[in-house]
XYZ file of C-alpha atoms in Angstrom:
760
model
C -6.835 39.744 15.639
C -7.637 37.949 12.015
C -8.176 40.231 9.470
C -11.410 37.879 8.883
C -14.359 38.661 11.238
C -16.110 36.317 13.116
C -19.140 36.748 11.459
C -17.478 36.288 7.460
C -15.823 32.875 8.702
C -19.348 31.467 10.232
C -20.802 32.286 6.442
C -18.262 30.878 4.640
C -17.722 27.939 5.990
C -21.287 26.399 5.427
C -20.965 28.562 2.435
C -18.229 26.529 0.726
C -19.490 23.465 1.921
C -22.579 23.479 -0.074
C -20.823 24.787 -3.060
C -19.628 21.147 -3.014
C -22.811 19.561 -2.226
C -24.145 21.548 -5.151
C -21.184 20.202 -7.624
C -22.017 16.977 -7.155
C -25.651 17.160 -7.485
C -24.766 18.955 -10.618
C -21.876 16.213 -12.249
C -24.317 13.836 -10.963
C -27.170 15.033 -12.955
C -24.607 15.039 -15.793
C -23.780 10.982 -15.730
C -27.897 10.541 -15.349
C -28.133 11.799 -18.988
C -26.162 8.774 -20.251
C -29.179 6.445 -20.688
C -29.334 3.110 -19.708
C -31.859 0.914 -20.905
C -33.473 -1.458 -18.966
C -36.014 -4.312 -20.327
C -39.256 -3.271 -17.878
C -36.917 -0.398 -15.659
C -35.710 -3.401 -13.251
C -32.870 -1.591 -12.163
C -34.795 1.517 -11.233
C -33.448 3.808 -13.927
C -36.946 4.302 -15.907
C -34.681 5.771 -19.190
C -34.376 4.512 -22.303
C -31.076 3.268 -23.996
C -29.316 5.637 -25.464
C -31.048 7.614 -28.217
C -31.124 5.293 -31.584
C -29.822 8.185 -33.923
C -26.719 8.618 -31.786
C -23.571 7.148 -34.142
C -22.389 3.743 -31.997
C -19.851 1.361 -32.488
C -19.741 -2.052 -31.722
C -22.328 -4.041 -31.609
C -25.454 -1.444 -32.320
C -28.716 -3.462 -31.066
C -30.796 -3.380 -28.228
C -29.506 -6.390 -26.268
C -26.334 -5.685 -25.332
C -27.421 -2.426 -23.557
C -30.297 -4.575 -22.110
C -27.593 -6.810 -20.372
C -25.606 -4.322 -19.558
C -28.320 -2.921 -17.138
C -29.076 -6.275 -16.113
C -25.590 -6.585 -15.241
C -25.562 -2.771 -13.491
C -28.961 -4.024 -11.495
C -27.307 -7.540 -9.597
C -23.798 -5.517 -9.327
C -25.625 -2.496 -7.392
C -27.991 -5.392 -5.552
C -24.941 -7.271 -4.598
C -23.322 -4.051 -3.118
C -26.283 -2.386 -1.687
C -27.016 -5.659 0.225
C -23.289 -6.595 1.167
C -23.430 -2.837 2.819
C -26.701 -2.823 4.566
C -25.563 -5.903 6.513
C -22.433 -4.858 7.343
C -23.753 -1.632 8.756
C -26.090 -4.232 10.814
C -23.154 -5.184 12.668
C -21.324 -2.186 12.661
C -24.906 0.055 14.392
C -24.380 -2.686 17.273
C -20.945 -1.697 17.594
C -21.303 2.102 17.318
C -23.692 1.732 20.434
C -21.926 -0.885 21.980
C -18.369 1.761 21.636
C -20.234 5.051 22.385
C -21.227 3.288 26.103
C -18.049 2.627 26.975
C -16.891 6.043 25.938
C -19.092 7.531 28.227
C -18.797 4.750 31.560
C -14.743 5.264 30.998
C -14.691 9.501 30.785
C -17.686 9.580 33.068
C -15.561 8.065 35.703
C -12.801 9.727 35.466
C -14.132 12.655 38.445
C -16.598 9.676 39.474
C -19.457 10.762 37.479
C -19.350 14.338 39.133
C -21.540 16.817 37.827
C -19.616 20.203 39.112
C -17.438 22.403 37.176
C -13.783 21.644 37.448
C -10.884 23.706 36.954
C -9.387 23.848 33.427
C -6.471 21.358 32.886
C -4.313 24.410 30.654
C -5.937 27.662 31.271
C -5.014 28.216 34.014
C -7.480 30.241 36.552
C -10.571 29.070 34.851
C -13.081 26.711 35.078
C -14.166 24.545 32.644
C -17.333 21.821 32.330
C -17.553 18.337 34.408
C -16.202 15.423 33.232
C -19.495 14.018 32.815
C -20.551 16.324 30.304
C -17.333 15.950 27.753
C -18.261 12.270 28.462
C -21.545 12.299 26.776
C -20.444 15.405 24.216
C -17.343 12.876 22.971
C -20.190 10.517 22.841
C -22.262 12.424 21.055
C -19.514 13.458 18.487
C -17.868 9.688 18.058
C -21.910 8.692 16.974
C -21.853 11.421 13.864
C -18.147 10.826 13.601
C -19.711 7.188 13.176
C -22.903 8.065 10.919
C -21.512 10.411 8.718
C -18.442 8.046 7.868
C -20.984 5.159 6.819
C -23.355 8.384 4.882
C -19.792 8.539 3.165
C -19.494 4.901 2.123
C -22.579 4.112 1.211
C -23.334 7.203 -1.094
C -19.847 6.616 -2.929
C -20.789 3.216 -3.418
C -24.385 4.044 -4.508
C -23.088 6.792 -8.008
C -20.341 4.104 -8.537
C -22.659 1.152 -8.961
C -25.023 4.309 -10.983
C -21.823 4.866 -13.440
C -20.431 1.694 -13.878
C -22.913 0.376 -17.141
C -23.293 4.414 -18.065
C -19.226 4.426 -19.090
C -19.417 1.025 -20.777
C -22.202 2.597 -22.930
C -20.362 5.883 -22.962
C -17.041 4.041 -24.306
C -18.699 3.396 -27.928
C -18.813 6.592 -28.670
C -14.714 7.235 -27.966
C -12.450 6.777 -24.631
C -12.711 10.655 -23.984
C -16.392 10.293 -23.276
C -16.216 7.158 -21.350
C -13.408 9.091 -19.303
C -15.525 12.365 -18.215
C -18.404 10.108 -17.105
C -16.260 7.421 -15.142
C -14.448 10.963 -13.939
C -17.585 12.948 -13.158
C -18.391 10.161 -11.274
C -15.730 9.899 -9.145
C -15.906 13.742 -8.319
C -19.436 13.364 -7.324
C -18.422 11.003 -4.608
C -15.149 13.757 -3.890
C -17.861 16.859 -3.244
C -19.751 14.576 -1.528
C -17.372 13.261 1.065
C -15.701 16.401 1.060
C -18.152 18.573 1.963
C -20.349 16.627 4.262
C -17.345 16.302 6.489
C -16.782 19.892 6.621
C -20.047 21.138 6.784
C -21.077 17.776 10.207
C -18.209 19.206 11.598
C -18.782 23.136 11.444
C -22.257 22.689 12.475
C -21.289 19.886 15.675
C -19.022 22.272 16.776
C -21.781 25.280 16.756
C -24.083 23.238 18.429
C -21.385 22.054 21.516
C -20.817 25.557 21.493
C -24.260 26.477 22.751
C -23.732 24.251 25.871
C -19.745 24.582 26.774
C -19.894 28.919 26.150
C -16.344 29.936 26.689
C -15.196 26.847 27.869
C -13.524 26.159 24.285
C -10.278 23.442 26.235
C -13.702 21.190 26.837
C -15.794 21.788 23.904
C -12.873 20.770 21.245
C -11.537 18.087 23.530
C -15.175 16.654 23.070
C -14.919 17.035 19.290
C -11.817 14.246 18.949
C -15.358 11.855 19.678
C -15.775 12.917 15.997
C -12.566 11.598 14.250
C -12.266 8.242 16.546
C -16.345 7.995 15.340
C -15.025 7.884 11.805
C -12.111 5.993 12.100
C -13.691 2.959 13.496
C -16.207 2.618 11.146
C -13.521 3.229 8.328
C -11.602 0.080 9.707
C -14.216 -1.999 9.869
C -15.374 -1.146 6.196
C -11.532 -1.518 4.835
C -11.085 -4.798 6.615
C -14.510 -6.056 5.135
C -14.959 -4.355 2.465
C -10.996 -5.834 1.447
C -11.445 -9.596 2.477
C -14.813 -9.759 0.393
C -12.723 -8.728 -2.917
C -10.541 -10.138 -2.901
C -11.454 -13.189 -1.856
C -13.903 -13.240 -5.234
C -10.961 -11.813 -7.113
C -8.664 -14.354 -6.238
C -11.369 -17.062 -6.555
C -11.869 -15.826 -9.984
C -8.666 -15.542 -11.375
C -7.241 -18.370 -10.403
C -9.971 -21.020 -11.351
C -10.780 -18.226 -14.783
C -7.851 -17.464 -15.976
C -5.210 -20.468 -14.514
C -6.946 -23.337 -15.035
C -9.944 -22.662 -17.350
C -7.646 -20.054 -19.674
C -10.851 -17.644 -20.343
C -10.561 -13.743 -20.023
C -11.022 -11.290 -17.102
C -15.038 -10.650 -16.231
C -16.097 -14.009 -18.619
C -20.166 -14.029 -17.922
C -19.144 -18.051 -17.327
C -16.383 -17.126 -14.809
C -19.136 -18.107 -11.432
C -17.125 -15.593 -9.358
C -17.436 -12.615 -11.641
C -20.763 -10.196 -9.988
C -19.106 -11.092 -6.358
C -15.906 -9.280 -8.314
C -16.990 -6.570 -9.804
C -19.668 -5.885 -6.608
C -16.130 -6.004 -4.423
C -14.360 -3.343 -6.769
C -17.347 -1.185 -5.033
C -17.702 -2.282 -1.221
C -13.877 -2.385 -0.848
C -12.253 0.304 -3.483
C -15.116 2.740 -2.974
C -17.105 2.458 -0.158
C -13.932 1.463 2.328
C -11.989 4.013 0.570
C -14.132 6.819 0.749
C -14.164 6.370 5.036
C -10.767 5.887 5.474
C -10.473 9.652 3.825
C -12.997 10.646 5.606
C -11.651 9.449 8.721
C -8.296 10.916 7.539
C -9.955 14.418 7.564
C -11.739 14.111 10.521
C -8.354 13.615 12.898
C -6.429 15.820 11.029
C -9.085 18.486 11.876
C -9.567 17.212 15.403
C -6.050 16.950 16.015
C -5.639 20.797 14.683
C -8.568 22.070 16.612
C -7.494 20.401 19.887
C -3.951 21.953 19.710
C -5.482 25.246 18.705
C -7.815 25.230 21.662
C -4.833 24.819 24.679
C -2.861 28.006 22.339
C -3.202 31.649 22.340
C -6.359 30.973 19.716
C -8.397 29.611 22.151
C -7.737 31.283 25.347
C -8.341 34.594 23.589
C -11.543 32.750 22.096
C -10.062 34.532 18.395
C -12.720 32.089 16.459
C -11.480 32.785 13.098
C -8.170 31.788 14.010
C -9.373 28.966 15.598
C -11.712 27.519 12.558
C -8.560 28.288 10.582
C -8.332 24.101 9.123
C -11.774 24.395 8.513
C -11.057 27.245 6.597
C -8.349 25.705 4.593
C -10.778 22.738 3.993
C -13.324 25.149 2.437
C -10.896 26.707 0.337
C -9.674 22.687 -0.703
C -13.595 22.158 -2.288
C -13.493 25.469 -3.924
C -10.015 24.512 -5.716
C -10.509 21.268 -6.576
C -13.924 22.633 -8.186
C -11.503 24.562 -10.529
C -9.501 21.594 -10.910
C -12.105 18.977 -11.903
C -12.862 21.460 -15.056
C -9.974 20.889 -15.990
C -10.586 17.061 -16.653
C -14.173 17.275 -17.780
C -14.431 20.359 -19.569
C -11.252 21.989 -20.705
C -9.853 19.496 -22.354
C -10.912 16.795 -24.266
C -9.157 13.458 -24.456
C -8.921 12.120 -28.009
C -6.800 8.560 -27.320
C -5.891 6.081 -24.410
C -2.326 7.932 -24.140
C -4.338 11.146 -23.042
C -5.564 9.045 -20.251
C -3.185 8.941 -17.322
C -0.904 12.301 -18.059
C -4.961 14.448 -17.506
C -5.516 12.287 -14.130
C -1.613 13.200 -13.073
C -2.297 17.219 -14.589
C -5.378 16.805 -12.006
C -2.657 16.190 -8.644
C -0.922 18.856 -9.896
C -2.874 21.558 -10.976
C -5.152 21.219 -7.397
C -1.158 21.359 -5.439
C 0.002 24.547 -7.196
C -3.943 26.229 -7.157
C -3.815 25.091 -3.395
C -0.221 26.915 -2.431
C -1.921 30.119 -3.491
C -4.860 29.264 -1.600
C -3.244 28.594 1.565
C -1.149 31.816 1.437
C -4.457 33.826 1.558
C -6.317 31.607 3.903
C -2.881 32.138 6.267
C -3.089 36.046 5.420
C -6.176 36.892 5.912
C -7.688 33.983 8.971
C -4.295 34.729 11.618
C -3.540 37.210 12.633
C 0.118 38.261 12.559
C 1.818 36.461 15.393
C 0.642 34.545 17.979
C 1.598 31.596 20.454
C 0.837 28.025 20.169
C 1.474 25.274 23.274
C 4.316 23.669 22.793
C 4.485 20.976 25.386
C 3.803 22.982 28.234
C 5.929 25.601 26.736
C 4.207 28.313 24.433
C 5.910 29.051 20.836
C 5.833 31.960 19.486
C 4.903 31.429 16.262
C 3.933 33.710 12.592
C 0.981 33.319 9.989
C 3.568 32.646 7.310
C 5.313 29.725 9.602
C 1.397 28.058 9.077
C 1.426 28.632 5.937
C 4.396 26.389 4.955
C 3.316 24.282 7.086
C 0.473 23.452 5.081
C 2.254 23.713 2.173
C 4.597 21.409 2.638
C 2.138 18.612 4.132
C 0.720 20.121 0.240
C 3.434 19.390 -1.868
C 4.724 15.975 0.338
C 1.030 14.270 -0.706
C 2.330 15.027 -4.391
C 5.844 13.964 -4.344
C 4.239 10.988 -2.355
C 1.595 10.536 -5.264
C 3.704 10.494 -7.987
C 6.386 8.713 -6.365
C 3.904 5.824 -6.167
C 2.883 6.391 -9.438
C 6.475 5.908 -10.684
C 6.758 2.641 -9.261
C 3.019 0.932 -9.748
C 2.251 2.055 -13.652
C 3.514 0.391 -16.740
C 4.113 3.694 -18.399
C 7.807 3.073 -16.162
C 10.656 0.485 -15.892
C 10.085 -0.337 -12.630
C 6.888 -2.231 -13.524
C 8.562 -3.042 -16.803
C 10.874 -4.967 -15.136
C 8.306 -6.995 -13.125
C 6.685 -8.005 -16.556
C 9.932 -8.950 -17.613
C 10.433 -11.319 -14.541
C 7.779 -13.616 -15.786
C 10.058 -14.747 -18.452
C 11.166 -17.149 -15.909
C 8.078 -17.718 -14.341
C 5.884 -16.803 -10.734
C 8.969 -17.433 -8.586
C 11.445 -14.596 -9.819
C 7.895 -12.318 -10.312
C 7.015 -12.366 -6.724
C 10.865 -11.613 -6.151
C 11.370 -8.577 -7.741
C 7.772 -7.399 -6.777
C 8.561 -7.344 -3.481
C 12.310 -5.903 -4.132
C 9.955 -3.074 -5.252
C 7.737 -2.747 -2.868
C 10.805 -2.532 -0.309
C 12.917 0.306 -2.506
C 9.264 2.206 -3.266
C 9.346 3.125 0.703
C 12.402 5.075 0.306
C 11.124 8.587 -0.983
C 7.716 8.928 0.697
C 9.173 7.923 3.694
C 11.942 11.346 2.960
C 8.939 13.572 2.196
C 6.723 12.763 5.208
C 10.407 12.920 7.473
C 11.442 16.697 5.813
C 7.544 17.776 6.243
C 7.576 16.255 10.147
C 11.131 18.387 10.930
C 9.976 21.397 9.044
C 6.974 21.688 10.077
C 7.357 20.710 13.393
C 10.472 23.445 13.880
C 7.996 25.890 12.571
C 4.407 25.840 14.389
C 5.003 22.403 17.676
C 2.541 19.607 16.464
C 0.099 22.401 15.412
C 2.167 22.350 11.965
C 1.882 18.719 12.187
C -1.633 18.846 12.239
C -2.186 21.456 9.648
C 0.366 19.445 7.382
C -1.642 16.968 7.746
C -4.576 18.529 6.486
C -2.558 20.557 3.614
C -2.122 16.989 2.821
C -5.655 16.352 2.551
C -6.952 19.423 1.440
C -7.581 18.450 -2.067
C -9.439 15.454 -1.112
C -12.165 16.289 -3.174
C -9.610 15.671 -6.543
C -8.054 13.049 -4.342
C -11.430 10.942 -3.855
C -12.598 11.356 -7.378
C -9.138 10.397 -8.822
C -9.020 7.342 -6.619
C -12.916 6.468 -7.395
C -12.310 7.127 -10.943
C -10.332 3.650 -10.523
C -12.829 0.767 -9.825
C -15.746 2.546 -11.454
C -13.549 2.442 -15.133
C -12.570 -1.744 -13.714
C -16.607 -2.620 -13.958
C -17.029 -0.647 -16.402
C -14.488 -3.150 -18.540
C -16.413 -5.859 -16.724
C -19.539 -5.166 -17.775
C -18.494 -4.636 -21.513
C -16.684 -7.819 -21.335
C -20.133 -9.723 -19.739
C -22.087 -7.933 -22.016
C -19.982 -9.253 -25.118
C -19.626 -6.009 -26.520
C -16.707 -5.497 -29.280
C -13.173 -5.937 -28.957
C -12.695 -2.165 -30.044
C -14.825 -1.574 -26.640
C -13.179 -3.868 -24.323
C -9.902 -2.022 -25.443
C -10.993 0.853 -24.531
C -12.171 0.611 -21.232
C -9.077 -1.691 -20.428
C -7.229 1.307 -20.966
C -9.415 3.283 -19.069
C -8.767 0.732 -16.061
C -4.971 0.455 -16.595
C -5.064 4.523 -15.919
C -7.894 3.576 -13.129
C -5.403 0.611 -10.667
C -2.589 3.665 -10.672
C -4.879 6.282 -9.873
C -5.661 3.907 -6.917
C -2.269 2.900 -5.736
C -1.553 7.344 -6.438
C -5.015 7.372 -3.499
C -3.402 4.633 -1.482
C -0.212 6.628 -1.167
C -2.012 9.752 -0.189
C -4.054 8.053 2.476
C -1.473 6.415 3.859
C 1.400 9.588 4.003
C -1.476 11.968 5.464
C -2.286 8.920 8.029
C 1.293 8.715 9.148
C 1.342 12.672 9.760
C -2.468 12.333 11.167
C -0.856 9.986 13.548
C 2.042 11.986 14.802
C -0.391 14.937 15.866
C -2.569 12.757 17.385
C 0.300 11.347 19.437
C 1.516 14.869 20.676
C -2.368 16.007 21.379
C -2.629 12.658 23.184
C 0.809 13.464 25.235
C -0.291 16.518 25.762
C -3.372 15.371 27.269
C -2.415 12.610 29.495
C 0.268 15.048 30.781
C 3.372 13.212 30.139
C 6.218 15.339 29.714
C 8.742 13.447 27.763
C 8.429 10.278 25.738
C 11.997 8.581 27.213
C 12.297 5.718 25.051
C 15.179 4.217 27.550
C 12.474 3.700 30.219
C 11.640 0.710 30.179
C 7.620 1.026 30.463
C 8.061 2.706 27.265
C 10.610 0.631 25.363
C 8.090 -2.616 25.439
C 5.143 -0.069 24.387
C 7.548 0.416 21.283
C 8.102 -3.085 20.515
C 4.807 -4.118 20.628
C 3.587 -1.981 18.920
C 6.428 -2.049 15.601
C 5.039 -5.719 15.786
C 1.263 -4.758 15.597
C 1.115 -4.004 11.793
C 1.956 -7.990 11.383
C 0.218 -9.064 13.195
C -2.941 -6.851 11.675
C -1.677 -8.131 8.226
C -1.144 -11.819 9.494
C -4.935 -12.133 10.195
C -6.235 -9.934 7.403
C -4.371 -11.923 4.696
C -5.309 -15.378 6.192
C -8.658 -13.954 6.441
C -8.654 -13.093 2.041
C -6.661 -16.715 1.938
C -8.958 -18.786 3.904
C -11.964 -16.644 1.978
C -10.624 -17.448 -1.567
C -9.729 -20.976 -0.618
C -13.816 -21.509 -0.327
C -14.329 -19.333 -3.432
C -11.825 -20.895 -5.001
C -13.385 -24.817 -4.615
C -16.854 -23.605 -5.456
C -16.130 -21.678 -8.842
C -14.232 -25.273 -9.609
C -17.193 -27.189 -7.871
C -19.567 -25.502 -10.461
C -16.922 -25.613 -13.720
C -17.219 -30.124 -13.080
C -21.111 -30.350 -12.195
C -23.100 -27.577 -14.355
C -23.151 -29.053 -17.918
C -22.341 -26.606 -20.563
C -21.012 -23.916 -18.265
C -17.995 -23.442 -20.151
C -19.376 -23.971 -23.638
C -21.375 -21.031 -22.678
C -24.820 -23.183 -22.735
C -25.441 -22.857 -19.000
C -25.168 -19.719 -16.467
C -23.282 -19.865 -13.249
C -25.035 -19.686 -9.867
C -23.674 -16.141 -9.269
C -25.406 -16.109 -5.925
C -23.299 -18.590 -4.007
C -20.160 -16.862 -4.378
C -21.768 -13.628 -3.444
C -22.592 -15.662 -0.388
C -18.758 -17.040 0.184
C -17.944 -13.502 -0.006
C -20.154 -11.385 2.623
C -20.400 -14.365 4.706
C -16.497 -14.619 5.183
C -16.468 -10.689 5.100
C -18.055 -10.466 7.731
C -17.582 -12.942 9.708
C -13.116 -12.694 9.631
C -13.466 -8.206 10.115
C -13.952 -8.548 13.469
C -10.811 -10.689 14.940
C -8.416 -7.321 13.436
C -11.155 -4.485 14.379
C -11.211 -6.122 17.968
C -7.129 -5.845 17.585
C -6.956 -2.232 16.869
C -10.047 -0.867 19.452
C -8.837 -3.076 21.952
C -4.910 -2.626 22.100
C -4.725 1.111 23.197
C -7.520 0.216 26.032
C -5.752 -2.638 27.303
C -2.427 -0.736 26.694
C -3.324 2.328 28.800
C -5.527 1.121 31.499
C -2.970 -2.337 32.058
C 0.275 -0.755 31.637
C -0.035 3.233 31.335
C 0.148 6.468 29.455
C 3.225 5.817 28.773
C 3.876 2.321 27.570
C 0.674 3.242 25.265
C 3.090 6.215 24.379
C 5.075 3.880 23.073
C 2.859 1.842 21.658
C 1.771 4.546 19.034
C 5.047 5.657 18.047
C 6.478 1.916 17.229
C 3.275 1.064 15.427
C 3.543 4.600 13.329
C 6.588 4.083 12.740
C 6.494 0.508 11.703
C 3.087 0.487 10.315
C 3.596 3.488 7.850
C 6.367 1.175 5.743
C 4.608 -2.093 5.543
C 1.686 -0.407 4.235
C 3.557 1.461 1.539
C 5.018 -1.480 0.393
C 2.535 -3.398 0.607
C 0.373 -1.464 -1.692
C 2.805 -0.545 -4.349
C 3.936 -4.266 -4.380
C 0.168 -5.409 -5.362
C -0.167 -2.317 -7.525
C 3.177 -3.151 -9.781
C 1.815 -6.766 -9.605
C -1.224 -5.984 -11.107
C -0.010 -3.428 -13.430
C 2.511 -5.908 -14.821
C -0.166 -8.299 -16.026
C -2.100 -5.579 -17.526
C 0.979 -4.866 -19.737
C 1.199 -8.024 -20.818
C -2.227 -8.451 -21.707
C -2.514 -5.081 -23.444
C 0.606 -5.706 -25.587
C 1.017 -1.882 -26.594
C 4.587 -2.155 -27.442
C 7.472 -4.729 -29.170
C 8.892 -6.028 -25.453
C 5.032 -6.369 -23.978
C 3.855 -9.054 -27.042
C 7.431 -10.940 -26.563
C 5.585 -11.834 -23.654
C 2.252 -12.430 -24.331
C -0.677 -13.015 -25.478
C -2.845 -14.300 -22.674
C -2.537 -17.588 -21.402
C 1.047 -17.481 -22.424
C 3.812 -19.034 -19.878
C 4.526 -15.174 -18.918
C 1.380 -14.420 -18.579
C 0.065 -16.866 -16.175
C 3.254 -16.078 -14.038
C 1.942 -12.709 -13.889
C -1.630 -13.638 -12.576
C -0.089 -15.406 -10.033
C 1.938 -12.314 -8.559
C -1.394 -10.307 -9.158
C -3.709 -12.938 -7.226
C -0.399 -13.020 -4.481
C -0.545 -9.243 -4.206
C -3.975 -8.973 -4.142
C -4.717 -9.138 -0.551
C -1.682 -6.643 0.082
C -2.700 -3.864 -2.183
C -6.448 -4.446 -1.517
C -6.910 -5.202 2.207
C -3.468 -5.099 4.384
C -2.129 -1.777 3.093
C -4.856 -0.185 3.077
C -6.374 -1.287 6.383
C -2.975 -0.402 8.031
C -2.998 3.620 8.035
C -6.721 2.642 9.593
C -4.479 0.725 12.619
C -2.073 4.101 13.056
C -4.646 6.806 12.840
C -7.245 5.117 14.721
C -5.603 3.511 17.455
C -3.992 7.602 17.962
C -7.280 8.976 17.913
C -8.853 6.422 20.876
C -5.766 7.233 23.112
C -6.382 10.718 22.997
C -10.067 10.340 23.709
C -9.740 7.966 26.098
C -6.368 9.945 27.554
C -8.644 11.854 30.268
C -9.117 8.248 31.982
C -5.696 6.614 31.941
C -4.151 9.199 33.166
C -6.575 9.128 36.153
C -6.829 5.697 36.654
C -4.650 3.980 34.260
C -0.980 1.613 34.349
C -3.166 -0.858 37.210
C -0.241 -3.408 37.105
C 2.345 -1.421 37.301
C 0.214 -0.008 40.862
C 0.545 -3.529 42.100
C 4.176 -4.443 40.940
């Protein structure tokens, strides 16, 4: 048995989650101490402007601060109304899909209420299939609601913090950085703690019914991961289409045709663009990483429940994935203090190293944390399920599995940073290629994206080989969890990017001095790289999570081996490998058609509103917000339907083996496409920012803003927008969502699937 008692485990997990929530509230309180003025309190914060006796730089009169408050209010209202409208659609989907889960799983044994012999724990009786159907549906709804809540809370804190970051930039870049980073930390800790707490409470409530039937209990808990990821898919796709339609429209007409700066208040699409940062990069990313966390936990718990942990009812060893997440919250809390309290940023060049240091510190501390957890929470020797056989494993084996996942995440993060940061030669080469126009910029950017896949794939491959060799499929599940164990820090770094981007937009729209805009631009450039690192983590963890879920699906569906040489499996492989391309085509075209409408609307306003270019008239921002909202809500349905229906169609009509092929094919091809798309887009974006900033002789020779080089860079950035913010990040949800959906429906497919092959 484990050194840690069950009682202590039952105490430590919720305490860690509550500490995470408490720390998030503390960070929020510290951010709220930055005062934003609001002329008649219209933005909901009844607070005065930064005190008059505090020293400010730039334009030090009330008008600028009132403008900041008004712009913040417009962004917050736009983001909230979009998410509420999106969630109405998702609410309908949740209940319809919940009913499908109940009907499919309930029909496995003809809606029988009799106890069944257990599938794995031979000789024992387990709860009826109807109970599994009901509890899987409840877990699905809980996961979906937690996912929605994660995204929504993230968006609220981001829109609360953007103007505060702008105002703090008047006191120096260090103050602005701390405000943006603290706000990101609020989101990171809220999500990590919420996800852990809801999962822990769900397991304990389900246990009241299931009792000693842990096999049924943890099988039904997999619905939690399905709920989390299905909401994330629509949030990512819908938010991604919204933000990129506005961004492409604003850039093409504003920068290329009218030669006005980014986020210029004369640009009609500027509010829609800033709203998009919050609904796509914040709400979408929050739901996405919550989905990954929920699925990796569910995959590990399911495999453990049919191993010696589950059979001997060792609750502490069974809760190993939850204890790792609890340790992760504590480690991330310590790590955050390094950025906000222990090291002060004094100039622009220190921003990016400080963010990178967060990744390294959290990884080193977490490695020690994993060692402690593995020693105290696990027996020294135990057996794990390995496709019908039992594998002998020692506790230090699992330490290496989790640690290799954690360090593979760091390698992916640093590789992504190398290929997308304008401090290194790959992005500088892309910027240099703009000398000869947009075509060479596009060629160099695509090549960079393809090349950036190499190291992450080797890192994932090594992590898979080592963890599978040491602890079979459970090893891969906990390796994925290792990569996500520092999710609070990862999300803080990731959310920092869009908050800084918004802060720069508000500074530009409020007419603040050039010095302040330089500071917010520097925060934003570092934020672009950190956003790319966040996407790298999300994609890498999705690959490991999908493989773990794939293994759990193969076990649950009763497949002895997945043989690529059988026609049933091979056709599945081919179709699965094609799905990421079909999905990307849908999302790219959606952004393109929405951007087309946006470009036409922005042109129309510039041509028909007298005095708009001179700044004497105001543009109609609301019309552009409406175009983005309508397009994203309409266009998110077909890609979402493709992902949700593929496993149901493949499993029902072609059977469990063909579906296994589809899952393997989509995993292998989806990871490559996702990494290259995200990094290509990130590199083009930072190549443009490199030229705009003009910080060295090389960059100055390519600029200034408005030069032919700069226009070529803007075109590259515009092409990269849907790649890095819509298609790329949504693909990681595609591969893991199809895998978790297949696992949840596996009992139905095993009993009734393969209708076409039965008829032939």
